[in-house]
Tab-separated table of C-alpha atoms and ligand atoms in Angstrom:
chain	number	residue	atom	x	y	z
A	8	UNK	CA	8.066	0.827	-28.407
A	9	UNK	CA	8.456	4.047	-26.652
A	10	UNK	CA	12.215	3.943	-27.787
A	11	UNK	CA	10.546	3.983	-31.316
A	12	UNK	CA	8.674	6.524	-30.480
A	13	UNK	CA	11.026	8.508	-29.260
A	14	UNK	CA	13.180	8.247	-32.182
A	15	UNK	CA	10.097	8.999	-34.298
A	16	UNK	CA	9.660	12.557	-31.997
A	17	UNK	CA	13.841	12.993	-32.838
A	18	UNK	CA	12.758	12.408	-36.340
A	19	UNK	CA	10.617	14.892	-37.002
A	20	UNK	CA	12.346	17.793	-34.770
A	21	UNK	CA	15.603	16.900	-36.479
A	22	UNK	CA	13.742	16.914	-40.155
A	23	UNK	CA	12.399	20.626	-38.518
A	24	UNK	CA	15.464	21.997	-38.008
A	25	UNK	CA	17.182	20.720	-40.880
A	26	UNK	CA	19.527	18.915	-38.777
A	27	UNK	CA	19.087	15.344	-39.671
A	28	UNK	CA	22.658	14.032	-38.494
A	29	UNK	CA	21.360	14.952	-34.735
A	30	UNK	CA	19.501	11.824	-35.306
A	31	UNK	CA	21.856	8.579	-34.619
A	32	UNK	CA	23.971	10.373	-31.801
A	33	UNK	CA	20.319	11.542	-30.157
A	34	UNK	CA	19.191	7.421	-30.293
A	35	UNK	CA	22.635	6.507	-28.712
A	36	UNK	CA	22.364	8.986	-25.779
A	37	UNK	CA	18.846	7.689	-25.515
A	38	UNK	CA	19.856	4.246	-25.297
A	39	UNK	CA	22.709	5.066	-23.015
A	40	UNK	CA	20.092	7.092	-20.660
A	41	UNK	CA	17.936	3.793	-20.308
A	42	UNK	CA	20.701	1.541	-19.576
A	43	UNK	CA	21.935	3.936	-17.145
A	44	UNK	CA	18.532	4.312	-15.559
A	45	UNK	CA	18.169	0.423	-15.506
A	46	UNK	CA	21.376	-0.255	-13.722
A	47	UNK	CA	20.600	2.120	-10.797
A	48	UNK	CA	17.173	0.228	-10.738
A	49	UNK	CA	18.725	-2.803	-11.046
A	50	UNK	CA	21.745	-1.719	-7.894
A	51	UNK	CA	18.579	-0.480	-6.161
A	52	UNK	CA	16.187	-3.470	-6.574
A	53	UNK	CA	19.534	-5.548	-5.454
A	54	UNK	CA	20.416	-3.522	-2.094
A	55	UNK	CA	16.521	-3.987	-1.119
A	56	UNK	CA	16.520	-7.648	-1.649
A	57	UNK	CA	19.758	-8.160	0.856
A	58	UNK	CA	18.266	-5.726	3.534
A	59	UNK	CA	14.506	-8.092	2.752
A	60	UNK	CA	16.627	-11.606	3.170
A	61	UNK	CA	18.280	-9.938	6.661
A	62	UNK	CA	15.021	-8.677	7.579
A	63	UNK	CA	14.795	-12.032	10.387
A	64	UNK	CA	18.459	-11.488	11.713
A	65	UNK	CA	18.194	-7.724	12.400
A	66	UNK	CA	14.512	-8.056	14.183
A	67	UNK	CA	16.063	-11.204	16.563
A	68	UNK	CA	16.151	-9.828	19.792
A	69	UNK	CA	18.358	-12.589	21.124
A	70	UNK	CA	21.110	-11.901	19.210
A	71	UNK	CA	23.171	-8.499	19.832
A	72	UNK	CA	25.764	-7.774	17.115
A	73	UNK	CA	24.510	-8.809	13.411
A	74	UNK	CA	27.939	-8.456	11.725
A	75	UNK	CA	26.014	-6.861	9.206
A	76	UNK	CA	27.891	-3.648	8.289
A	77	UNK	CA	28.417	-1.926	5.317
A	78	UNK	CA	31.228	-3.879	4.236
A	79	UNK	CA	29.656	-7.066	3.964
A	80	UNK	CA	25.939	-5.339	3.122
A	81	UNK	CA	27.344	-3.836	-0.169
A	82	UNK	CA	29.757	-6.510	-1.003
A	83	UNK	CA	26.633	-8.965	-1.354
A	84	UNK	CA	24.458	-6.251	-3.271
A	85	UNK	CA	27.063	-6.207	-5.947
A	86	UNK	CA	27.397	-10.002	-5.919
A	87	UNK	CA	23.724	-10.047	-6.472
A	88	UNK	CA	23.248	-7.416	-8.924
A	89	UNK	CA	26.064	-9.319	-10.591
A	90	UNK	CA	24.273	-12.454	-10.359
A	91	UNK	CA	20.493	-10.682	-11.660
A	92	UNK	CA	22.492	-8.825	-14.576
A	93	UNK	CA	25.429	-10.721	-15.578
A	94	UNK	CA	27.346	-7.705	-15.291
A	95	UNK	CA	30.362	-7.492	-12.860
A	96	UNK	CA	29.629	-3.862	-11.201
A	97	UNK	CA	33.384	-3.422	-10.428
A	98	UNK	CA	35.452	-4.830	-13.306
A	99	UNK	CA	32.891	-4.383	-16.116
A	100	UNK	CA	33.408	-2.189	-18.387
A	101	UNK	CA	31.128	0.917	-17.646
A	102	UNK	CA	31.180	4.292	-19.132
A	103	UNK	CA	32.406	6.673	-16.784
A	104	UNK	CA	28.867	8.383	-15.934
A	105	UNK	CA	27.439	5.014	-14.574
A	106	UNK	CA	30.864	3.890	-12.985
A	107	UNK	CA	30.496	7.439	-10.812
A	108	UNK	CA	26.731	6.983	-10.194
A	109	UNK	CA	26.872	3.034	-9.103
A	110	UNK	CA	29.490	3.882	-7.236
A	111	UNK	CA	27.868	6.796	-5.073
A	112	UNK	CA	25.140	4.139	-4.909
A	113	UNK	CA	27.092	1.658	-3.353
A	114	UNK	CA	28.795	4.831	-0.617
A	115	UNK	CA	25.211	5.938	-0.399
A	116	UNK	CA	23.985	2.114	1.281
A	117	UNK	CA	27.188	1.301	2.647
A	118	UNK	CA	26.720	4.120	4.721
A	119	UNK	CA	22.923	3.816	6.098
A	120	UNK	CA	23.693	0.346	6.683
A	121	UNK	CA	26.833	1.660	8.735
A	122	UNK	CA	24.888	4.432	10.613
A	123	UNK	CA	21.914	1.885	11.424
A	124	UNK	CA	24.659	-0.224	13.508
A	125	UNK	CA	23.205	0.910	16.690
A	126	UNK	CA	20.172	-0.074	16.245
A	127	UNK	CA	20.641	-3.391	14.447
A	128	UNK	CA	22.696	-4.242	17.020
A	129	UNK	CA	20.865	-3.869	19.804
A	130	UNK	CA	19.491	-6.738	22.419
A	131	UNK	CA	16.266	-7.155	23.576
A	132	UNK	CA	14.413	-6.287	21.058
A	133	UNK	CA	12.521	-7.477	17.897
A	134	UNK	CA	11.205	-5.565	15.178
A	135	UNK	CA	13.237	-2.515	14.011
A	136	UNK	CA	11.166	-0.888	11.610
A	137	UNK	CA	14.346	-0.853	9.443
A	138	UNK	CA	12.526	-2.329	6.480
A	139	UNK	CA	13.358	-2.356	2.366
A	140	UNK	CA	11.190	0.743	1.585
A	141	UNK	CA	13.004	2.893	4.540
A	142	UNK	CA	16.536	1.777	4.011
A	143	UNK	CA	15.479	2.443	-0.025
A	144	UNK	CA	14.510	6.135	0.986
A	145	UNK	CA	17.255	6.969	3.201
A	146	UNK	CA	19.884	5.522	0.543
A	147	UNK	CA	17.980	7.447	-2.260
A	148	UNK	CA	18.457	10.874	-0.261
A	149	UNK	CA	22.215	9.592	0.478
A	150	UNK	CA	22.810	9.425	-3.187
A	151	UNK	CA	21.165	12.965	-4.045
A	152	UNK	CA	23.374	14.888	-1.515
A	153	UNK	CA	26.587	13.224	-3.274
A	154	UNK	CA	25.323	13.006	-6.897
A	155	UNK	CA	22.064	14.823	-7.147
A	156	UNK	CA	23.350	17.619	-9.477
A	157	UNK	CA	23.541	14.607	-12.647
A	158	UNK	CA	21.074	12.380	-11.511
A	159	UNK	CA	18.051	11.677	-8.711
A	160	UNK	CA	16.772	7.785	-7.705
A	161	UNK	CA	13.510	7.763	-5.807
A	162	UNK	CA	10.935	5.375	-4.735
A	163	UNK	CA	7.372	6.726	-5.026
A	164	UNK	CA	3.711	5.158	-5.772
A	165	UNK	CA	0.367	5.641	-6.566
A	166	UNK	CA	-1.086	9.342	-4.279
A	167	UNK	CA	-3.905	6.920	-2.877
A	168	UNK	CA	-1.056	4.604	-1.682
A	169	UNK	CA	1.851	6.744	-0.518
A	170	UNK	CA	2.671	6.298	3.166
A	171	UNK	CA	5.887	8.561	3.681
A	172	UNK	CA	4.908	12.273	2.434
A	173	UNK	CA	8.870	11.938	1.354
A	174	UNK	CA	7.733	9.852	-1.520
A	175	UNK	CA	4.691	11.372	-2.728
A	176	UNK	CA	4.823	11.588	-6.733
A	177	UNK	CA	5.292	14.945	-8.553
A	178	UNK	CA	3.208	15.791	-11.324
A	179	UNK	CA	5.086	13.963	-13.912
A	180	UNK	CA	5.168	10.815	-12.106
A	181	UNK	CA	1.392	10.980	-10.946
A	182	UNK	CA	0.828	11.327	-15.237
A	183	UNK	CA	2.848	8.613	-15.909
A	184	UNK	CA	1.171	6.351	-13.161
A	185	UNK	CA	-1.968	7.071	-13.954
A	186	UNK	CA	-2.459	7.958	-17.919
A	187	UNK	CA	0.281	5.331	-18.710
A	188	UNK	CA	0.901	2.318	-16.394
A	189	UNK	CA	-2.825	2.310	-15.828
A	190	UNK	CA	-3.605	1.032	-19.481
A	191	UNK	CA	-4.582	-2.813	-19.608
A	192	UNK	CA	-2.853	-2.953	-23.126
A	193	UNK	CA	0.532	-2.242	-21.760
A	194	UNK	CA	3.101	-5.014	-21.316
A	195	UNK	CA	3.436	-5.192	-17.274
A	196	UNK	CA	6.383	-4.494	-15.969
A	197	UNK	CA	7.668	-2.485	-18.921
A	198	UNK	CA	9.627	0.659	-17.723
A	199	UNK	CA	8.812	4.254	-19.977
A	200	UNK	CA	10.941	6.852	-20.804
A	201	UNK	CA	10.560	10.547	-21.759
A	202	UNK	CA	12.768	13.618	-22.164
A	203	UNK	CA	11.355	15.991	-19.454
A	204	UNK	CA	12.601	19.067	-17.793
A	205	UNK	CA	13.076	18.342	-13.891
A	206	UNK	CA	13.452	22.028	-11.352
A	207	UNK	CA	13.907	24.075	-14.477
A	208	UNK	CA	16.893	21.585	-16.422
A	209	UNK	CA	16.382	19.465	-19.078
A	210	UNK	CA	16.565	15.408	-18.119
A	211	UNK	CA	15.950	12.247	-19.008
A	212	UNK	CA	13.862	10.546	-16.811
A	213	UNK	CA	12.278	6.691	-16.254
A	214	UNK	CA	9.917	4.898	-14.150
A	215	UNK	CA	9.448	1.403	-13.554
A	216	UNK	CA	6.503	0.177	-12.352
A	217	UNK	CA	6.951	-2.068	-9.223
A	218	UNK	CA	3.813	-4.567	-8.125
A	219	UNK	CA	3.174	-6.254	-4.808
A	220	UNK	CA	4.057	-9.709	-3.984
A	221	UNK	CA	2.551	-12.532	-1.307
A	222	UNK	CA	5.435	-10.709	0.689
A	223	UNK	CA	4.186	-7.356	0.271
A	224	UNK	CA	0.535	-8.143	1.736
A	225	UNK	CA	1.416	-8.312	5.683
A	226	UNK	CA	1.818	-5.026	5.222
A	227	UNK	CA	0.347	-3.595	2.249
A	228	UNK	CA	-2.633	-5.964	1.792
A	229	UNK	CA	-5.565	-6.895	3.131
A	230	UNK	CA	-7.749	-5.843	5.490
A	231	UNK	CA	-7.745	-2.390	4.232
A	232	UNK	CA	-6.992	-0.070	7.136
A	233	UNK	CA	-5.998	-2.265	9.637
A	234	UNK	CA	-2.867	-1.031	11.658
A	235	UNK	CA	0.857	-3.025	10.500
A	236	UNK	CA	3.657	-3.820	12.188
A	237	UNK	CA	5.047	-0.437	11.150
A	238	UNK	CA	2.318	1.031	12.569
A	239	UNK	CA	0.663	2.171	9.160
A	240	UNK	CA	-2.768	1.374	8.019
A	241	UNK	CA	-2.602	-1.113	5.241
A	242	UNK	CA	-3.771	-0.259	1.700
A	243	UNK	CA	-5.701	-3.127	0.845
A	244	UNK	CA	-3.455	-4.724	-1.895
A	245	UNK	CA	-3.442	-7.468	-3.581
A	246	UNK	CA	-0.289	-9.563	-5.218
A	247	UNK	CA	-0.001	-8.095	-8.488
A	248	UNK	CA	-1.391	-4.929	-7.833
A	249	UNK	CA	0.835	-1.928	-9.109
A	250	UNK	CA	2.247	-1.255	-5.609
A	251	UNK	CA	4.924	1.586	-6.329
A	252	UNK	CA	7.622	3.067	-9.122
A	253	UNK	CA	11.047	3.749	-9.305
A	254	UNK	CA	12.077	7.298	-10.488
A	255	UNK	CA	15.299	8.082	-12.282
A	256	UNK	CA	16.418	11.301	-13.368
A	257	UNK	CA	19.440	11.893	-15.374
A	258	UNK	CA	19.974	15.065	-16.213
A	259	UNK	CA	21.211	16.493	-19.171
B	319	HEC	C1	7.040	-4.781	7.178
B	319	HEC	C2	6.081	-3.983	6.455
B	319	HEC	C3	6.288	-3.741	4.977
B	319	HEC	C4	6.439	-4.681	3.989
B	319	HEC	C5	6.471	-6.185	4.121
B	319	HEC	C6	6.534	-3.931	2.751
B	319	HEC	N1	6.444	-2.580	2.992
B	319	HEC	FE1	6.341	-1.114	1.620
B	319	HEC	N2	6.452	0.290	3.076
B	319	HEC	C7	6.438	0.019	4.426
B	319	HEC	C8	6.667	1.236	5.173
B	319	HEC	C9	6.738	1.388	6.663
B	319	HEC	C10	6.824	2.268	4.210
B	319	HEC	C11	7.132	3.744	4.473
B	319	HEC	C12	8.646	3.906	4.353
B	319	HEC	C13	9.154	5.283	4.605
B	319	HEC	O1	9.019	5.772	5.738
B	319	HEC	O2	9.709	5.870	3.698
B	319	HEC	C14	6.699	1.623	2.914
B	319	HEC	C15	6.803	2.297	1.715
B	319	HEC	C16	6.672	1.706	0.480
B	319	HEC	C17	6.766	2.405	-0.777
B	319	HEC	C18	7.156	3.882	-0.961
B	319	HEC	C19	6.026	4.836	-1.028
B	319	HEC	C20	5.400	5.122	0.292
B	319	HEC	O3	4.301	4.597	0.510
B	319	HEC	O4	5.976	5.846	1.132
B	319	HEC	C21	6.561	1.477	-1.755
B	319	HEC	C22	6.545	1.718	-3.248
B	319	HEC	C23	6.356	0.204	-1.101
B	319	HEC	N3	6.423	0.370	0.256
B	319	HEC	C24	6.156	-0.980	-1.779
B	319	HEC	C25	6.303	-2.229	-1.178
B	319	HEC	C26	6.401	-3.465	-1.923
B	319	HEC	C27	6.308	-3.570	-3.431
B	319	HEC	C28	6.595	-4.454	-1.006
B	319	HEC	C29	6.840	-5.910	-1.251
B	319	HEC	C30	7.960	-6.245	-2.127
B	319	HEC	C31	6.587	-3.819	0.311
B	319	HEC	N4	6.405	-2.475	0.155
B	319	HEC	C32	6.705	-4.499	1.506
B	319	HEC	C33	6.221	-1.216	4.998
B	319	HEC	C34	6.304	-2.425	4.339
């Protein structure tokens, strides 16, 4: 739908100007742009879910070293990205944009996963606070320093909701969350896409909605306000609620 619509805006600026072969090439670079944004979703969403399904081993304070580095943390986010996708991230056949941006994805976790050895290694004690949402952050900022100038992956959410200042939502993303995602009709779930200009440059940019789950709630659920094991006040949310967004820029 919004591709259509998009094509429908290209239309009428391309009818405008006269130039009506802009139009196919201007649809093909928009459906490259959301396949691009989807794969660094999907890389994202991956890298989360292995740091989630460690989350036991690194908080067991009986055992010292995990033999979780970034070696083996990356190698099984690509095998499950793989797996979600179908697509093999290191023989498949990618244009050479998203080959150089999965690929600083995959630098950008191996090395918080490598620079967090300290602590996941260490005895004695349990939780780390070395959860999804941080390690997300921390390898979102690690891919800006290295490919920030062509394209920006964040993780932000609703203003009420936002615990790190880090990921509060700019202007376009607080629109988006609250004039679009917010409307009953919409398919859930379903990512949208506009042409936007991001500090002064013209970019493509995406966000997909993300919603809480059961496994969400011991921290982001119910009772509202009482204190987590991260030490945050809990939001009060309930499975299915929109919980956060993930933010891609490409730019242009
Ligand atoms: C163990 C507690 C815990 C669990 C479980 C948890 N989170 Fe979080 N979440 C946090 C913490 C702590 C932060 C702040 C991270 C930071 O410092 O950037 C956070 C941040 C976030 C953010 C980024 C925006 C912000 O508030 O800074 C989103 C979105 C989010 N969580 C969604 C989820 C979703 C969806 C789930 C379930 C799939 C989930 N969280 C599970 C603790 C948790």
């Amino acid at each position: 739908m919004e591709a259509l619509t998009a094509l429908a805006r290209n239309c009428v600026f391309a009818f405008l100007t006269g130039c009506i072969l802009l139009l196919p090439p201007a649809a093909a670079e928009e459906a490259a742009d959301v396949a691009t944004g989807t794969r660094l979703a999907e890389l994202l969403r991956a890298a989360r879910s292995v740091l989630s399904n460690y989350q036991s081993v690194i908080n067991d304070p009986a055992v010292g070293d995990k033999h979780l580095d970034g070696e083996r943390f990356t190698a099984e986010a690509i095998a499950l990205y793989g797996k979600r996708t179908g697509v093999d991230l290191i023989s498949g056949d990618l244009e050479a944009r998203d080959h150089k941006l999965l690929r600083a994805q995959v630098e950008a976790m191996r090395e918080v996963v490598d620079q967090r050895q300290d602590d996941i290694n260490r005895p004695g004690i349990g939780f780390k606070g070395f959860v999804p949402a941080v390690f997300a952050r921390l390898m979102n900022e690690k891919f800006a320093t290295k490919v920030g100038n062509e394209a920006l992956v964040r993780v932000t959410a609703p203003e009420v909701l936002v615990r790190n200042r880090k990921s509060l939502p700019d202007t376009w993303e607080t629109r988006v969350i609250n004039e679009v995602f917010s409307d009953p009709k919409r398919p859930k779930g379903d990512a949208y896409t506009e042409a936007a200009q991001v500090n002064g440059r013209p970019a493509f940019r995406m966000l997909l909605p993300e919603y809480y789950t059961e496994s969400c709630l011991s921290c982001h659920g119910e009772p509202k306000g009482e204190i987590d094991i991260t030490g945050y006040p809990k939001e009060g949310g309930k499975a299915g609620d929109l919980g956060g967004a993930i933010s891609i820029v490409l730019f242009k």
